[in-house]
mmCIF file of C-alpha atoms in Angstrom:
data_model
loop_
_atom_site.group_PDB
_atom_site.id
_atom_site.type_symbol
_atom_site.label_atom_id
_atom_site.label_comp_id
_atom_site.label_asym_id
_atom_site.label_seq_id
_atom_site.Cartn_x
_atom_site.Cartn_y
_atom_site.Cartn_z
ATOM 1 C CA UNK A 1 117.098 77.640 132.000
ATOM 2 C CA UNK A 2 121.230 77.258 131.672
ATOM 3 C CA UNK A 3 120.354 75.102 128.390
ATOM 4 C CA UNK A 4 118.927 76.010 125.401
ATOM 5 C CA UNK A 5 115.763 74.324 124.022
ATOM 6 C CA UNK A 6 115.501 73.689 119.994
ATOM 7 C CA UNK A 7 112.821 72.027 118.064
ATOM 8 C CA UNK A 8 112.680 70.586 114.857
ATOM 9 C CA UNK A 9 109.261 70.512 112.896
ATOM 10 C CA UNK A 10 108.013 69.738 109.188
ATOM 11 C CA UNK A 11 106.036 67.254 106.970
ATOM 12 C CA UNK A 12 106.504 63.839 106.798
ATOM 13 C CA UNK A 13 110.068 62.657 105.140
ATOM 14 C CA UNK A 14 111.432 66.312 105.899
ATOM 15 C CA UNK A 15 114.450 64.332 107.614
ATOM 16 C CA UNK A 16 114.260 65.996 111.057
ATOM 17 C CA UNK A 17 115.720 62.487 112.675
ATOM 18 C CA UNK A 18 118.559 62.699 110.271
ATOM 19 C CA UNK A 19 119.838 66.398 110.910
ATOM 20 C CA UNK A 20 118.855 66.007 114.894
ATOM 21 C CA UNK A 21 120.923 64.118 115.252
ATOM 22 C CA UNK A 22 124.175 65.365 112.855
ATOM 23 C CA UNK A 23 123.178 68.612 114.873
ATOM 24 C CA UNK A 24 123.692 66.532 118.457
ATOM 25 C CA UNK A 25 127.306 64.998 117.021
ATOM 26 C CA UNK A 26 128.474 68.749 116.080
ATOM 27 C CA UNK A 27 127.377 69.685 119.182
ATOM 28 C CA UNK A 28 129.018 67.288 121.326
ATOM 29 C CA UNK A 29 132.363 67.023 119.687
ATOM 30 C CA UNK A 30 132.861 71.177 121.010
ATOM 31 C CA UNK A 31 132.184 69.345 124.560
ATOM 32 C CA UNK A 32 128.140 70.596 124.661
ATOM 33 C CA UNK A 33 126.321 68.006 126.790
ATOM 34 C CA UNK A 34 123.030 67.417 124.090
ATOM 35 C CA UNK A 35 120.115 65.393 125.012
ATOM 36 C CA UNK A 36 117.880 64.475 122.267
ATOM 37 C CA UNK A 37 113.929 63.572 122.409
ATOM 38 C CA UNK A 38 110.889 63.425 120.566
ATOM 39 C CA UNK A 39 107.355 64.002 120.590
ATOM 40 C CA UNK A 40 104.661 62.954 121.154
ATOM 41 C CA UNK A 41 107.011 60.349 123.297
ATOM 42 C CA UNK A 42 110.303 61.525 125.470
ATOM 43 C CA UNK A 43 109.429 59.986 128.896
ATOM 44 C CA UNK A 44 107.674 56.974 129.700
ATOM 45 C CA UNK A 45 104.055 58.117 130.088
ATOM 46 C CA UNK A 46 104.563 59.639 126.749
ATOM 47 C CA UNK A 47 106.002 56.855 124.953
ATOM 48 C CA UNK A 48 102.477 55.138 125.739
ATOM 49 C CA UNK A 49 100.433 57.844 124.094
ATOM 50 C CA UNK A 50 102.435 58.218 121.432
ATOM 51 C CA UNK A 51 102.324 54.384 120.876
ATOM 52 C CA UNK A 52 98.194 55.152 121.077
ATOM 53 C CA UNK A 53 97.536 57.947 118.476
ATOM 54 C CA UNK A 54 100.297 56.969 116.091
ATOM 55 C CA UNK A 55 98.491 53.781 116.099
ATOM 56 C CA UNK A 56 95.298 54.870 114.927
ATOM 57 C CA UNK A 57 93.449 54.679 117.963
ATOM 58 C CA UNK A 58 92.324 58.201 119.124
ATOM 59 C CA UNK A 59 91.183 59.298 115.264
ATOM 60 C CA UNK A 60 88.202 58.814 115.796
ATOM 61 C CA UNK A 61 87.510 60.581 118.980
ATOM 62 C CA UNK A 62 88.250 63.770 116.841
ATOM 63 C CA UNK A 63 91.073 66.065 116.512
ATOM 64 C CA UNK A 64 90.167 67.656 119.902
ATOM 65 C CA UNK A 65 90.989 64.663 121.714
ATOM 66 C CA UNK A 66 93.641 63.990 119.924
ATOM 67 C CA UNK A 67 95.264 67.378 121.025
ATOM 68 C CA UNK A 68 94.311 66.520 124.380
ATOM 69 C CA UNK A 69 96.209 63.611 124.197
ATOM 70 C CA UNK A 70 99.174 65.226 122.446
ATOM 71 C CA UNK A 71 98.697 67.489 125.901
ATOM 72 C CA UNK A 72 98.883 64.972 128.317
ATOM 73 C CA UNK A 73 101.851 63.405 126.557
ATOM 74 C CA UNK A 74 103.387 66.680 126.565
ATOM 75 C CA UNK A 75 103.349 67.760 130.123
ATOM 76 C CA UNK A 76 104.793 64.322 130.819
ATOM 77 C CA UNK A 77 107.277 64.816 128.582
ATOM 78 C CA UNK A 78 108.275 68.492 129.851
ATOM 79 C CA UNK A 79 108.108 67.419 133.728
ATOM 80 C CA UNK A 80 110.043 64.223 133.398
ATOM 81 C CA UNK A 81 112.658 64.940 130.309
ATOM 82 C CA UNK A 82 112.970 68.680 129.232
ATOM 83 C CA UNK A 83 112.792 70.860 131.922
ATOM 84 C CA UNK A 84 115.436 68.702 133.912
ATOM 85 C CA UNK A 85 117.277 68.879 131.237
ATOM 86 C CA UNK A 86 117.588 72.642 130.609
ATOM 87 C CA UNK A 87 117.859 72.905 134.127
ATOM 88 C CA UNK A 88 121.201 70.784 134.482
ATOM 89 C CA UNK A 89 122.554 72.670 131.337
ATOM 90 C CA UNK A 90 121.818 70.315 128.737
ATOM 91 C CA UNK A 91 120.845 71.746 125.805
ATOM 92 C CA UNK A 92 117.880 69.358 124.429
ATOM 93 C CA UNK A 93 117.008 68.786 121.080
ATOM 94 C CA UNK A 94 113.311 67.596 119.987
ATOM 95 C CA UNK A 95 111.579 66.202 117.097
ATOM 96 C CA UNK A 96 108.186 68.084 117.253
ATOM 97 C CA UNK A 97 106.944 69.698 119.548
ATOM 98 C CA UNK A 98 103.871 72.390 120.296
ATOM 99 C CA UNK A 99 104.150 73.694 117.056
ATOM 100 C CA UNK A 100 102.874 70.540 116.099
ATOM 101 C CA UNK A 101 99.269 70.128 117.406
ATOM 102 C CA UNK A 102 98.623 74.097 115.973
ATOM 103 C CA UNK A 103 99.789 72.315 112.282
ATOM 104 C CA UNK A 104 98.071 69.061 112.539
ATOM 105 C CA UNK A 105 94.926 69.670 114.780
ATOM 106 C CA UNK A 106 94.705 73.683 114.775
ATOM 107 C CA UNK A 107 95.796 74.285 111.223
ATOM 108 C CA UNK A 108 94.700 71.536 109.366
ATOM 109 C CA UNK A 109 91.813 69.921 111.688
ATOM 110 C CA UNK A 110 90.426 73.257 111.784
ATOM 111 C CA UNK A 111 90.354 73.286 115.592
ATOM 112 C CA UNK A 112 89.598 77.144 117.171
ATOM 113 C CA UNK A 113 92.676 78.684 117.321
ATOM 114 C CA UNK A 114 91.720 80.228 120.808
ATOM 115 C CA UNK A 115 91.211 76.903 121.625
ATOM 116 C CA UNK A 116 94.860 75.776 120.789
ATOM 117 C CA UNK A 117 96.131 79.009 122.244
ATOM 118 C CA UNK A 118 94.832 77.980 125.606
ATOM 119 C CA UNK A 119 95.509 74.515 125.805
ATOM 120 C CA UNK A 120 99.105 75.495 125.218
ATOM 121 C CA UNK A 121 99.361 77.901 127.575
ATOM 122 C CA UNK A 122 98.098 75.178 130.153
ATOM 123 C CA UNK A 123 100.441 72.821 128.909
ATOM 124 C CA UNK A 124 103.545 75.321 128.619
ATOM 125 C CA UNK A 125 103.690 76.726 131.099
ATOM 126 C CA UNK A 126 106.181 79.370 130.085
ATOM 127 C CA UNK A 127 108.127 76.845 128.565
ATOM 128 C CA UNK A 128 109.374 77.715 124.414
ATOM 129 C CA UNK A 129 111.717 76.810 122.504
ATOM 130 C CA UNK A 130 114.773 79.203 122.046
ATOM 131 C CA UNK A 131 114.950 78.324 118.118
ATOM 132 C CA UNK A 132 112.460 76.377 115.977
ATOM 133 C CA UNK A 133 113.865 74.499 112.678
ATOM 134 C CA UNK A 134 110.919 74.211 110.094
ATOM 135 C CA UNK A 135 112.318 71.788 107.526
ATOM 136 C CA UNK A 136 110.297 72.677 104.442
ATOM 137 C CA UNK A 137 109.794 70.539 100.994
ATOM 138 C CA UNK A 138 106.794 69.869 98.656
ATOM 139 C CA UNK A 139 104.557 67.239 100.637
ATOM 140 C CA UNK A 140 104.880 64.509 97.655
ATOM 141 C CA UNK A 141 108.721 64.524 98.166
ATOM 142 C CA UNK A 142 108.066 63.745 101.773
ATOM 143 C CA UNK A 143 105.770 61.148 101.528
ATOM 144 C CA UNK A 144 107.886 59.496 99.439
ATOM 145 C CA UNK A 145 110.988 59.590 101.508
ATOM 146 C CA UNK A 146 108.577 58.392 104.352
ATOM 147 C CA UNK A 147 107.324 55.600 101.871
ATOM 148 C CA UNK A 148 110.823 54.712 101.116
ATOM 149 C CA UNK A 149 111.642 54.800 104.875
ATOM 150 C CA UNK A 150 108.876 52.503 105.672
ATOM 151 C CA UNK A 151 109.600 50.160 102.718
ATOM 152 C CA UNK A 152 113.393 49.903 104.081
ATOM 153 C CA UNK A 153 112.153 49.277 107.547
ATOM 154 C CA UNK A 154 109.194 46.691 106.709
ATOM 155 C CA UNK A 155 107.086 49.356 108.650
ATOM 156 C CA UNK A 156 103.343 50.417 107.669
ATOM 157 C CA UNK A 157 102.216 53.863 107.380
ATOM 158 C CA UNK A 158 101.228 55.595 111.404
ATOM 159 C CA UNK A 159 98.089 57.677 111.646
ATOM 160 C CA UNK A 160 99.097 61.134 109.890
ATOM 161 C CA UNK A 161 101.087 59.464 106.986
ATOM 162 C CA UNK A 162 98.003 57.645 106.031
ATOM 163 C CA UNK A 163 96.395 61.196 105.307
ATOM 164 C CA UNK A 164 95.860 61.877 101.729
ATOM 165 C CA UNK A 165 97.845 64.190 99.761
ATOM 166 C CA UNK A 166 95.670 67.195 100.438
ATOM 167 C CA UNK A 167 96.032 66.973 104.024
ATOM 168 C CA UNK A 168 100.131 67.077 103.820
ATOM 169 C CA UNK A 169 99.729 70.352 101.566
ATOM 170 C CA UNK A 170 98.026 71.881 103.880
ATOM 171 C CA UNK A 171 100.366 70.869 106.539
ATOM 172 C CA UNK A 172 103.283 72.644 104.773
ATOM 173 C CA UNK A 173 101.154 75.798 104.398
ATOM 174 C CA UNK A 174 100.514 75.731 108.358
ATOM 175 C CA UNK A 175 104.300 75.367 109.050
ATOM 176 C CA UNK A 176 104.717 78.091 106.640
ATOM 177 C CA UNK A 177 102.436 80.303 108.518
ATOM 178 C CA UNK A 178 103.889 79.661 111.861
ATOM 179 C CA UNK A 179 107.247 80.544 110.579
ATOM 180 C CA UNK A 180 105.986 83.673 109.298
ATOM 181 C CA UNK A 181 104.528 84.385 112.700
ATOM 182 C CA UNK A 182 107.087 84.256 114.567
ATOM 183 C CA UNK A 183 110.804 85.048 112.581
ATOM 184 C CA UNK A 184 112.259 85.600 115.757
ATOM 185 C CA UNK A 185 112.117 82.298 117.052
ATOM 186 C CA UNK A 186 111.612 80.311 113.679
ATOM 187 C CA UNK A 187 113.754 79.358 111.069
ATOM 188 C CA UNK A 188 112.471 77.781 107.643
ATOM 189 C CA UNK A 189 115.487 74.956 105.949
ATOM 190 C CA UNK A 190 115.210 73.804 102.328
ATOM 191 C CA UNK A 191 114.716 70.132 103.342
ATOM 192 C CA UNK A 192 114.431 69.512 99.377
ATOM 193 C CA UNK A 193 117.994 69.426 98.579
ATOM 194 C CA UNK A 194 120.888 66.826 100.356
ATOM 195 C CA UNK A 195 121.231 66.192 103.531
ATOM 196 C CA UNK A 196 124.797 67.046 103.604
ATOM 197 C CA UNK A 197 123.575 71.466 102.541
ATOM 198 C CA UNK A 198 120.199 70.845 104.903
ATOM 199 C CA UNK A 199 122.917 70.237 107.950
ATOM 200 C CA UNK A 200 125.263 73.018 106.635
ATOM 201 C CA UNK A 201 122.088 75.685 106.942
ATOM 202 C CA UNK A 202 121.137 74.377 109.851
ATOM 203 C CA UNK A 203 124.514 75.017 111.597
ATOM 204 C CA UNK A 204 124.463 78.690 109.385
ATOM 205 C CA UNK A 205 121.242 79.700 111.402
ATOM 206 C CA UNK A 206 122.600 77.939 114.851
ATOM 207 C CA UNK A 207 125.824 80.125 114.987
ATOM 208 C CA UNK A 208 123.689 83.219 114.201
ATOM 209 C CA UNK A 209 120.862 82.871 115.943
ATOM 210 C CA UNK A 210 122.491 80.938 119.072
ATOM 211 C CA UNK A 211 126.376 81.471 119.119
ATOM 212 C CA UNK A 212 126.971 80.284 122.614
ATOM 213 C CA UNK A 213 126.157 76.858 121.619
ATOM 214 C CA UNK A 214 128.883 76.676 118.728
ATOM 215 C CA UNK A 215 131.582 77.875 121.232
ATOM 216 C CA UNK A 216 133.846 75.029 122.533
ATOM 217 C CA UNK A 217 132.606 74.248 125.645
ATOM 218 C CA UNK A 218 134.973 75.600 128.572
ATOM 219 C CA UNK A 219 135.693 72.952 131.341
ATOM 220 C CA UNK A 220 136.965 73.855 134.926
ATOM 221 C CA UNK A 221 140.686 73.918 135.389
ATOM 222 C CA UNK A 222 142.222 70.639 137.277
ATOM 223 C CA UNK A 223 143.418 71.615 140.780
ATOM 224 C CA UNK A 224 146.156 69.034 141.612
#
C-alpha cells in the first residue's frame, strides 16, 4: 500500500473526532492527500449497520452477532473506502477500527479470544494499521465529555454509551492491554489533559514512528 493506514481508538469522550481531524489539517497543509473515515460506517453498506447496532437493535442478539455485524460492516468498509484509498496513496485516517470489536465484544463481552482472532483474520485479510492511537482517560471523564457532547447536540445516548460505568472501566483496561500487546504498532495519548497537548503528542509519536508522512509532500516538476 503507497499510503499509510492509522487508527484512532479509546473510550467514549476520549476526543478521537477532534484530534482526527487536527491530525488530517496538519497533514494536508505539507500537501499529504488524507482521507478520513470511521467505523463501524465508511461506505454505504456500512453506514446502514452502523445506523443498526448504534441504535440498539442487534444487543440483544448477543455480543457474537454483534461482532458479526461489526464484520460485515467492516469488509464493506475495507473493499469500498480503505483499501482504494491506500492504494491511490492516500493516507486514511479512521475512528475505530478492529481493535474495537477485541475491546467491546472480546474484552469486555467476554467473547473467546480465538474466536475474535479468527473472525479478524477473515475480515482482514492482511490488512493493519501502520500506527494505532489509543487515546486513554479515566472512563467517568469520558462519559462526561460524551454527556456534554450529547447535551450540546440534543442527541441521546447510542448503544455502548448507555453501558454502566463498570463496563467503560473495563473498556479502558482492554485498550490498555492491546497497547501493551503490541508497542510496535500502538501508541497510548493522555486524552485527560487539553486538546491543544493531546494533538502536540500525537504529532510527537507521528514524526517518530512515521516520518515520511510529516515530510512536505514533493510534487512533479511543471514541464512547459
Amino acid at each position: 500500500m503507497a499510503g499509510c493506514f492509522i487508527t484512532f481508538e479509546g473510550g467514549e469522550g476520549a476526543g478521537k473526532s477532534t484530534q482526527i481531524g487536527r491530525l488530517k489539517t496538519r497533514l494536508e497543509q505539507l500537501g499529504q492527500p488524507v482521507l478520513v473515515t470511521r467505523e463501524p460506517g465508511g461506505s454505504p453498506h456500512a453506514e446502514e449497520v452502523r445506523a443498526f447496532i448504534l441504535g440498539g437493535h442487534a444487543k440483544h442478539l448477543g455480543p457474537f452477532a454483534e461482532a458479526l455485524l461489526f464484520a460485515a460492516a467492516r469488509i464493506d468498509h475495507l473493499d469500498k473506502t480503505i483499501i482504494p484509498a491506500l492504494r491511490s496513496g492516500t493516507h486514511v485516517l479512521c475512528d475505530r477500527f478492529a481493535d474495537s470489536t477485541r475491546a467491546y465484544q472480546g474484552s469486555v463481552s467476554n467473547l473467546d479470544k480465538g474466536l475474535i482472532d479468527q473472525l479478524e483474520t477473515v475480515t482482514l485479510r492482511g490488512v493493519k494499521p501502520d500506527l494505532t492511537f489509543i487515546l486513554d482517560l479515566p472512563a467517568e471523564t469520558g462519559l462526561a465529555r460524551a454527556g456534554a457532547r450529547q447535551a450540546g447536540k440534543g442527541e441521546g445516548a447510542d448503544r455502548f454509551e448507555k453501558e454502566d460505568l463498570s463496563f467503560h472501566q473495563s473498556l479502558r483496561q482492554a485498550y490498555l492491554s492491546i497497547a501493551r500487546a503490541e508497542p510496535r504498532r500502538c501508541v497510548v495519548i493522555n486524552a485527560d489533559q487539553a486538546s491543544e497537548e493531546v494533538e502536540t503528542a500525537i504529532w510527537a509519536a507521528l514524526r517518530e514512528r512515521l516520518p515520511q508522512m510529516v515530510q512536505a509532500a514533493v510534487r512533479p516538476l511543471d514541464v512547459a
